[in-house]
Short mmCIF file of C-alpha atoms and ligand atoms in Angstrom, two decimals:
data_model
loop_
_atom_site.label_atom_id
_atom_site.label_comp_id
_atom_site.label_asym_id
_atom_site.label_seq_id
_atom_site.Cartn_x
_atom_site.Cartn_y
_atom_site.Cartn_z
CA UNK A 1 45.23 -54.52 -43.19
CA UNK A 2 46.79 -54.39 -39.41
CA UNK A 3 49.65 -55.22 -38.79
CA UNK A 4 48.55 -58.76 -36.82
CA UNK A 5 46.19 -59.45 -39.81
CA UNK A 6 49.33 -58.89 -41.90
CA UNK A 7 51.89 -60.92 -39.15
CA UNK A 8 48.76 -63.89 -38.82
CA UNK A 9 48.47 -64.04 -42.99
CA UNK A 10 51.84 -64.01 -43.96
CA UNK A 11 53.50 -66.00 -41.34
CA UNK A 12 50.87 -67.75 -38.54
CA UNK A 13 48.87 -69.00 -41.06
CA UNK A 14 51.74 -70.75 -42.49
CA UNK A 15 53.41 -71.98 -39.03
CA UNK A 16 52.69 -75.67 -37.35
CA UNK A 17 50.07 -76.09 -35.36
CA UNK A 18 51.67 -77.36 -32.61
CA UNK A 19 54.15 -73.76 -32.68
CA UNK A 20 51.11 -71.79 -32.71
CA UNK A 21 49.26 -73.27 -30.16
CA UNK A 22 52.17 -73.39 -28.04
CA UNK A 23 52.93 -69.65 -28.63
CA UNK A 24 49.29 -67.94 -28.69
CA UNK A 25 49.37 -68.24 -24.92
CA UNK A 26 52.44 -66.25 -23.92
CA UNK A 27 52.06 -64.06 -27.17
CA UNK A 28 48.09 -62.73 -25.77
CA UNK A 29 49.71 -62.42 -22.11
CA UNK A 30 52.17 -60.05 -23.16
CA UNK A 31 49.61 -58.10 -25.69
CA UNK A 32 47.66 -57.66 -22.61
CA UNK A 33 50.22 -56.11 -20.84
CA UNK A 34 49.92 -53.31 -23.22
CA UNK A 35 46.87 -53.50 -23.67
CA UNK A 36 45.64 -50.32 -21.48
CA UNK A 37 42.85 -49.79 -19.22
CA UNK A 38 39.60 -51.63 -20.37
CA UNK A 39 36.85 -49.45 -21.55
CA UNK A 40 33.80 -49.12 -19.91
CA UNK A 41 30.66 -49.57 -21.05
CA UNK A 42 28.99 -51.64 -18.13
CA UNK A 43 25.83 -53.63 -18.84
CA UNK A 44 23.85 -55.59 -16.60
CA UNK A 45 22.77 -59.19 -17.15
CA UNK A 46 20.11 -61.22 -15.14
CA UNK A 47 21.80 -59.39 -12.05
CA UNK A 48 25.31 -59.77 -12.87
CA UNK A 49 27.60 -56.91 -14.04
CA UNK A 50 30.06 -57.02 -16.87
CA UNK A 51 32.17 -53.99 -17.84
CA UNK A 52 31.77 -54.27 -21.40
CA UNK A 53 28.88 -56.07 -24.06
CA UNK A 54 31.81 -57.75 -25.89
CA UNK A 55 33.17 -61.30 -25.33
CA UNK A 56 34.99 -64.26 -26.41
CA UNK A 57 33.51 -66.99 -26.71
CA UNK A 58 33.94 -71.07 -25.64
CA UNK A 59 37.42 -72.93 -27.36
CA UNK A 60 40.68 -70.68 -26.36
CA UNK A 61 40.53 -69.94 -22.45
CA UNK A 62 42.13 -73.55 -21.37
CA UNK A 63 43.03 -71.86 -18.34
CA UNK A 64 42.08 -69.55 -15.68
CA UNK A 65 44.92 -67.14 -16.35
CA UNK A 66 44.31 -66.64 -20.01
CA UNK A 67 40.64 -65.61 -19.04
CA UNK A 68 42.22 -63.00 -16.95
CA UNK A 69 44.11 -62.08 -20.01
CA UNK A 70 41.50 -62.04 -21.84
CA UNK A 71 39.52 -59.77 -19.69
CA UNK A 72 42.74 -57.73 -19.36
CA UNK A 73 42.55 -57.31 -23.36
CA UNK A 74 39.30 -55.62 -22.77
CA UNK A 75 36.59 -58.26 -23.27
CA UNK A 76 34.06 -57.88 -20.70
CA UNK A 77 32.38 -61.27 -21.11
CA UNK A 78 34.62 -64.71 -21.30
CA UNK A 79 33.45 -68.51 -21.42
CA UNK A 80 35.67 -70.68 -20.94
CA UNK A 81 36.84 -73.91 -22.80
CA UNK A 82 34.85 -76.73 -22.44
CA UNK A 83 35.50 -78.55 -19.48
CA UNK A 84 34.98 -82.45 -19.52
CA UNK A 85 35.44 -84.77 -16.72
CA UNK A 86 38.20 -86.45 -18.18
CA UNK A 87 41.05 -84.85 -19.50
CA UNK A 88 41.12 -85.12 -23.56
CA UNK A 89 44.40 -84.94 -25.84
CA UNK A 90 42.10 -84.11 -28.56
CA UNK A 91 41.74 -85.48 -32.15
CA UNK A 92 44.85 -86.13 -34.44
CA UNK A 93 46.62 -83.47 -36.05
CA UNK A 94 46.44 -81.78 -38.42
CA UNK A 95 43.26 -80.20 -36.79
CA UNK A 96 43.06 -76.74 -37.81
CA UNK A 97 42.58 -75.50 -41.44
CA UNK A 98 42.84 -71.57 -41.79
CA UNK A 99 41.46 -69.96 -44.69
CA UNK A 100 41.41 -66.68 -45.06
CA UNK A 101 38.51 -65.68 -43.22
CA UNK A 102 37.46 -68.65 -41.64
CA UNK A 103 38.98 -72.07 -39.79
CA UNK A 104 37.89 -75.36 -40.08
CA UNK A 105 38.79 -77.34 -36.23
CA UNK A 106 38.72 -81.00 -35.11
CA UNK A 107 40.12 -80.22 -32.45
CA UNK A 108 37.91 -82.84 -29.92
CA UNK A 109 37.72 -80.68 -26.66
CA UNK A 110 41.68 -81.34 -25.48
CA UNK A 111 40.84 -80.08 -22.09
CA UNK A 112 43.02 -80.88 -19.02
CA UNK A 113 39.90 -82.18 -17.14
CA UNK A 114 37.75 -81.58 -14.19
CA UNK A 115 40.48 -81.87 -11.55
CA UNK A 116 42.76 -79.85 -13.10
CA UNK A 117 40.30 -76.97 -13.01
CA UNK A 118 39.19 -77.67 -9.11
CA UNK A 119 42.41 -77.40 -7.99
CA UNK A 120 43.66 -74.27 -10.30
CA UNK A 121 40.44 -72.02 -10.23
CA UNK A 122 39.32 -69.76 -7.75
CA UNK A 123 36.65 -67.69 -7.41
CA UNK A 124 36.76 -64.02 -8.84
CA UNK A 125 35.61 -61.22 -7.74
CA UNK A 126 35.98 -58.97 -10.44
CA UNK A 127 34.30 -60.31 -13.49
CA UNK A 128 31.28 -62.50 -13.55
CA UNK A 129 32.51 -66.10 -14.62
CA UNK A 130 31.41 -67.94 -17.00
CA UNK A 131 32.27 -71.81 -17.49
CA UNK A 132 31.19 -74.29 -20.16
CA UNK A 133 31.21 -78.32 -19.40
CA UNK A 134 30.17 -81.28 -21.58
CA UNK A 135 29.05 -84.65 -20.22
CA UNK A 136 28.50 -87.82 -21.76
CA UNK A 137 25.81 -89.43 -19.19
CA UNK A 138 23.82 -87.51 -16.39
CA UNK A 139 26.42 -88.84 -14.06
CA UNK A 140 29.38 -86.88 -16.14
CA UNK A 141 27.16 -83.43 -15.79
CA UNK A 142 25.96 -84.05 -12.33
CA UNK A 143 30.00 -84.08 -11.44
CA UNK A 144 30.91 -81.47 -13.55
CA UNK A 145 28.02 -79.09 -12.04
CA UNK A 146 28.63 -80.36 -8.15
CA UNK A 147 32.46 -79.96 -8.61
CA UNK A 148 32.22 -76.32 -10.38
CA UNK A 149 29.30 -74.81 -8.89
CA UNK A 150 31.27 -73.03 -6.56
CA UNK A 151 33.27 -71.05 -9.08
CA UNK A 152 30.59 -69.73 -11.51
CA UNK A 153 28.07 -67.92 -11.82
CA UNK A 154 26.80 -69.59 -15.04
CA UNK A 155 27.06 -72.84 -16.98
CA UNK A 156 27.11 -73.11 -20.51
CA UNK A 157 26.44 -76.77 -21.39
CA UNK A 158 27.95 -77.46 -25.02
CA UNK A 159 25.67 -79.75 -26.37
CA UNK A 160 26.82 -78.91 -29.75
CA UNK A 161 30.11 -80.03 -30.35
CA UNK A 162 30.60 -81.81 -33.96
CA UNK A 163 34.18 -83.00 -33.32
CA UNK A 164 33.04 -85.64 -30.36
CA UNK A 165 32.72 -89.04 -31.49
CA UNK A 166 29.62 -88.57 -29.92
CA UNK A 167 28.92 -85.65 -31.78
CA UNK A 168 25.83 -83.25 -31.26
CA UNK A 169 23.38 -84.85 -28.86
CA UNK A 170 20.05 -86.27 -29.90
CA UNK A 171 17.29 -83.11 -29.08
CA UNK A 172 15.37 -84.97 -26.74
CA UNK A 173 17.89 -86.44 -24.66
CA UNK A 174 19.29 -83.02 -24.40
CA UNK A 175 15.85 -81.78 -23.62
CA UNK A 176 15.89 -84.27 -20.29
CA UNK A 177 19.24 -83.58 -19.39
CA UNK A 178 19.04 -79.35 -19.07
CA UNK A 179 15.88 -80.53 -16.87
CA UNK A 180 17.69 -82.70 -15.11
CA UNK A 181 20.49 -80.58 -14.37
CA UNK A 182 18.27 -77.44 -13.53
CA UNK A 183 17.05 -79.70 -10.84
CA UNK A 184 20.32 -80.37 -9.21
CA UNK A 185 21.82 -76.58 -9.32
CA UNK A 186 20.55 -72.65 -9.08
CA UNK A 187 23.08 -71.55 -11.06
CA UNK A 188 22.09 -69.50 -14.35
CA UNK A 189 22.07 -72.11 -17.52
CA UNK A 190 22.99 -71.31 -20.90
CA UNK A 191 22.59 -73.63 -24.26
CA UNK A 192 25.12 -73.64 -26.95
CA UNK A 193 23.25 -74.57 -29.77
CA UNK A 194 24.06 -76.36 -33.14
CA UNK A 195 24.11 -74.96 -36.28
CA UNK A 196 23.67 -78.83 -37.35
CA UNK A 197 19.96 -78.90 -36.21
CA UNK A 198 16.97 -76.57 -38.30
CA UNK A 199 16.18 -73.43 -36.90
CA UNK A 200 12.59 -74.75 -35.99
CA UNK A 201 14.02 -77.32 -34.09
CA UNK A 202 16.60 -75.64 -32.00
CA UNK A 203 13.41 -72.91 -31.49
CA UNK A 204 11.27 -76.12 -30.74
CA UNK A 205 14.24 -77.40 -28.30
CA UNK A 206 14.61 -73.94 -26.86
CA UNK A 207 11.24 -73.42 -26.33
CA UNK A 208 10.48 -77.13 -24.85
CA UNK A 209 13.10 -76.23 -22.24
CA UNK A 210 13.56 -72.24 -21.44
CA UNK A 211 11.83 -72.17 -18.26
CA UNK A 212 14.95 -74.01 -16.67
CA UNK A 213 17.33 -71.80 -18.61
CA UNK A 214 18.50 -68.54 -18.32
CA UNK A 215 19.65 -67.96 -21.89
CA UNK A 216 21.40 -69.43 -24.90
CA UNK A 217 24.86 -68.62 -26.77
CA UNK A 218 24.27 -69.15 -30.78
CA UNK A 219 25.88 -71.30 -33.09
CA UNK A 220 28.21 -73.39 -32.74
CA UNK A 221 30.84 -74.18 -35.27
CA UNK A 222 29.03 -75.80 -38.85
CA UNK A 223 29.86 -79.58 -39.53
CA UNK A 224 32.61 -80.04 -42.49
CA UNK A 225 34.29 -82.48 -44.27
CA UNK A 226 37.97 -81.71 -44.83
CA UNK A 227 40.49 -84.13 -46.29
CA UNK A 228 43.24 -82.03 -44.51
CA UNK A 229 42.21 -82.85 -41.00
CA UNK A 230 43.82 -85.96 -39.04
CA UNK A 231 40.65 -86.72 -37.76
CA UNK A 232 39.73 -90.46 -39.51
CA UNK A 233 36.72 -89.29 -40.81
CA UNK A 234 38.09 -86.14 -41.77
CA UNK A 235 34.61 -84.34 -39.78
CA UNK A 236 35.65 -80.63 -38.89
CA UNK A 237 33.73 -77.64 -37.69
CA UNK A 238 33.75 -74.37 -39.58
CA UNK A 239 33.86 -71.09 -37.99
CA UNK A 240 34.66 -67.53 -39.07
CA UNK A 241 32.45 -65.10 -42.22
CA UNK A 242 31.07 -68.36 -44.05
CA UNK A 243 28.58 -69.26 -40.74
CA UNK A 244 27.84 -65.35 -40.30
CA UNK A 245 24.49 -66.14 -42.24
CA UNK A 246 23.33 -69.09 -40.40
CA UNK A 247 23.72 -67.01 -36.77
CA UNK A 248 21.60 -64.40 -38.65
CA UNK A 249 18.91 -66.74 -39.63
CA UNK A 250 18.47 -68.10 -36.28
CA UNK A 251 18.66 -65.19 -34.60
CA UNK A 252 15.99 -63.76 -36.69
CA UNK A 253 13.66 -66.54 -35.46
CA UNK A 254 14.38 -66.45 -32.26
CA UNK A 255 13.91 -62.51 -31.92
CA UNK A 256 10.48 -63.01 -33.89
CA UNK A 257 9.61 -65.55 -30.93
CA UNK A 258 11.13 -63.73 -27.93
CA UNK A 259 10.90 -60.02 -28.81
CA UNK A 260 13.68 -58.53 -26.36
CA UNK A 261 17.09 -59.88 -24.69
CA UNK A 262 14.70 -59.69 -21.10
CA UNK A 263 12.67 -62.50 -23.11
CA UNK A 264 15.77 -64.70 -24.17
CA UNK A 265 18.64 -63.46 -23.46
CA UNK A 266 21.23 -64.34 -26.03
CA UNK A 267 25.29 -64.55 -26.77
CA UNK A 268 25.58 -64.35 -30.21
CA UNK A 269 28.59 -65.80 -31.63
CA UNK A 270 29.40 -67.05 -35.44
CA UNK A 271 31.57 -64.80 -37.84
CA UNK A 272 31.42 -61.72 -36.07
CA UNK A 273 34.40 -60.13 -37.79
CA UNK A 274 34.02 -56.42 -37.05
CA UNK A 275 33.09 -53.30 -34.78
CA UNK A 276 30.14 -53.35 -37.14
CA UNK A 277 28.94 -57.03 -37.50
CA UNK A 278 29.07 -56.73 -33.53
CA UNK A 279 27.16 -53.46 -33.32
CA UNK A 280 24.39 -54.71 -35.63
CA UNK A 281 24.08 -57.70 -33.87
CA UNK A 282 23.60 -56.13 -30.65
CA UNK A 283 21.14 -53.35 -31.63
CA UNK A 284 19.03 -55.26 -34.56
CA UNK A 285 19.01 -58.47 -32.42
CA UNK A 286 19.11 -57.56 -29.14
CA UNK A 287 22.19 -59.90 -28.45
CA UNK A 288 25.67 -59.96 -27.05
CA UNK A 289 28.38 -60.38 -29.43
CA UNK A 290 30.61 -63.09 -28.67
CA UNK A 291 34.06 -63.48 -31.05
CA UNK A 292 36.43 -66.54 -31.15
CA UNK A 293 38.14 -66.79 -34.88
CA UNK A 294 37.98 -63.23 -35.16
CA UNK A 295 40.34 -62.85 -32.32
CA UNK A 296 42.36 -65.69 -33.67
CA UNK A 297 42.81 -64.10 -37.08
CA UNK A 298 42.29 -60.27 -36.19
CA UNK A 299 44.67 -60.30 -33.00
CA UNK A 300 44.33 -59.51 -29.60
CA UNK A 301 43.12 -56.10 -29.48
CA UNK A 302 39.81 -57.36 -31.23
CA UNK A 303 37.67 -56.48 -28.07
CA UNK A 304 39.18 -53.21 -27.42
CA UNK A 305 38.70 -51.58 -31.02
CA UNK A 306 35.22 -52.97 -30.63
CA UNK A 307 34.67 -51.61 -27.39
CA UNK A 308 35.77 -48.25 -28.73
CA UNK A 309 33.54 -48.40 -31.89
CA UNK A 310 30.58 -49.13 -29.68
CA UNK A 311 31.17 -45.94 -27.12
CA UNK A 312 31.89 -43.74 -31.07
CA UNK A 313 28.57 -44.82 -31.30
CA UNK A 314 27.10 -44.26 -28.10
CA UNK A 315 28.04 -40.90 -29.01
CA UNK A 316 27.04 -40.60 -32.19
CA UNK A 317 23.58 -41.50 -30.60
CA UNK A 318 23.53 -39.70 -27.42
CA UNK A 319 23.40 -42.70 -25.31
CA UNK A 320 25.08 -42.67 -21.85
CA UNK A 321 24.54 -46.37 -21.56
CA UNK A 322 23.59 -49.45 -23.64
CA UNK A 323 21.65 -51.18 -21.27
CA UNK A 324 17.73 -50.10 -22.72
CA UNK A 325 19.17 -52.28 -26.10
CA UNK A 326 18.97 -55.77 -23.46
CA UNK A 327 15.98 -55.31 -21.57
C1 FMN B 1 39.68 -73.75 -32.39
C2 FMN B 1 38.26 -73.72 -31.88
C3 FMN B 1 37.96 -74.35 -30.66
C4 FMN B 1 36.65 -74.33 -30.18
N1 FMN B 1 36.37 -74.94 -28.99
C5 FMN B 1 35.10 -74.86 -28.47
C6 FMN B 1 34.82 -75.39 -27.18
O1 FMN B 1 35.70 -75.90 -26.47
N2 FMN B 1 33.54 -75.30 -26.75
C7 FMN B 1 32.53 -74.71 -27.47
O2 FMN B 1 31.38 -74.64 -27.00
N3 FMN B 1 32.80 -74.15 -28.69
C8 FMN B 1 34.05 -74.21 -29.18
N4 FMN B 1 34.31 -73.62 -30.40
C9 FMN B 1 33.22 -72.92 -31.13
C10 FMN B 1 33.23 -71.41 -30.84
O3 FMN B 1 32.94 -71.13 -29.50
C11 FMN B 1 32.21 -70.67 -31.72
O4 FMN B 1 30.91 -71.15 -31.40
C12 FMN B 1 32.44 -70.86 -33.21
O5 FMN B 1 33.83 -70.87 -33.51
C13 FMN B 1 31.76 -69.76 -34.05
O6 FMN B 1 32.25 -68.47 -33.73
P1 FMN B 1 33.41 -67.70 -34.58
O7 FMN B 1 32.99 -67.72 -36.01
O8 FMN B 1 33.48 -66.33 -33.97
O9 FMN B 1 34.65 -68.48 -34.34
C14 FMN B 1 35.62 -73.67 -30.92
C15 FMN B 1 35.94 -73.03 -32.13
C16 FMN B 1 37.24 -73.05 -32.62
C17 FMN B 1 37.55 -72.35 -33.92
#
């Protein structure tokens, strides 16, 4: 066990919410100040460069500093939280249940809005960026996409989110709204999909709509019930080892119906826990592994170990670059 997993078991685990979520910010920024120079291992995606195939996925980045740090911790790819045109508090507390190798959230998107982000992002140079919005009626992502467009290069629209009173959206209203929002921008669009829908019909939805996307990040968290949780209806999402097998599943499918990344190209992201779960997803599946509770539970220098398992690999293999694994 490392010493985080040890400090996160034996006393994080344990702590209020509210003290955790308060601390994880300034605790990551100073981890990345140690954190050394990122390793390389640069692949290219639909054009745009990223310096490693590791990243974090949608639900901790509230802000455009801590996706610097989390870049600066050595994760090459980094969504950011779900932006919504209102800022959100969130549901009740409690809203986080850790386990001990997996959370259950309700946490309800607390965002700090669309306005808030306008007026604190600006554009970098460095990294590709990568932002994720919901909205409730075309009107909601028509804003969200004029106001952001500027600052990304793609948009992950989370359709998928069980902790919304509105919950996941109906599959053919989603269907008409990625049309209707490919129409309005030309910036590269992603789908998070639910892990609350069959795998035939998220490869029915994905295949009803993938000429107006560029790709789609895989699962989102899997719909609870926990009698912990504030939320009234005690609805949470699980995350972490328990939903490894349902990212597996659909990833299965969807690399029996588009053969190669060039043909979908996909984040993968759903209990990757280790150098290894993230190597074998990006070599059997042909996908880009994406962590979130992993780096909550495993600590900050998640990306980095797994960076540096992937180039003791590259080695072991010969390879001076990854990039023939996504094309
Ligand atoms: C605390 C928490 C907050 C999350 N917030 C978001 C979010 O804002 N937007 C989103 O698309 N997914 C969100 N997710 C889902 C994650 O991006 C990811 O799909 C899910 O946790 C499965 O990956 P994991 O097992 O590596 O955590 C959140 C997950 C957690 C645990």
């Amino acid at each position: 066990m490392s010493v985080y997993s040890f400090f996160y078991h034996n006393i994080v685990s344990h702590s209020p919410e509210t003290l955790v979520e308060r601390f994880g910010g300034p605790f990551t920024r100073m981890s990345s100040w140690f954190a050394g120079k990122p390793i390389e291992i640069p692949v290219v995606i639909d054009g745009l460069k990223f310096f490693n195939p590791i990243g974090m996925s949608s639900g901790w980045t509230d802000s455009p500093s801590k996706i610097d740090d989390i870049h600066r911790l050595g994760a090459g790819i980094v969504t950011s939280k779900t932006i919504t045109v209102e800022a959100r508090d969130g549901n009740p507390r409690p809203r986080l249940v850790r386990g001990k190798n997996q959370l259950i959230n309700s946490m309800g998107l607390p965002n700090k809005g669309l306005k808030w982000w306008v007026s604190n992002l600006s554009r970098s140079h460095d990294n590709p960026s990568i932002i994720s919005i919901r909205g409730e009626t075309i009107n909601e992502w028509t804003e969200l996409i004029n106001e952001l467009e500027s600052f990304t290069d793609i948009f992950e629209l989370n359709f998928s989110c069980p902790n919304l009173h509105e919950g996941v959206m109906d599959l053919s209203e989603s269907k008409k709204i990625v049309n209707d929002i490919a129409s309005i921008t030309d910036k590269r669009i992603w789908l998070k999909l639910s892990p609350e829908y069959s795998v035939t019909d998220n490869i029915n939805f994905i295949n009803s709509v993938r000429e107006n996307i560029t790709g789609i990040t895989a699962i989102n968290t899997v719909p609870v019930r926990n009698e912990e949780l504030g939320h009234p209806n005690k609805q949470g999402g699980l995350s972490g080892d328990p939903i490894h097998r349902d990212l597996v599943s659909l990833l299965k499918e969807v690399r029996s119906e588009y053969g190669t990344f060039t043909d979908l190209p996909v984040f993968a992201v759903g209990g990757i826990n280790s150098s290894e779960r993230a190597w074998n997803i990006f070599t059997e599946y042909k996908s880009i592994p994406l962590v979130l509770t992993a780096f909550l539970m495993q600590g900050p220098y998640f990306f980095r170990r797994t960076a540096r398992y992937f180039q003791s690999k590259m080695n072991e293999l010969n390879l001076t670059s990854l990039q023939s694994f996504i094309e």
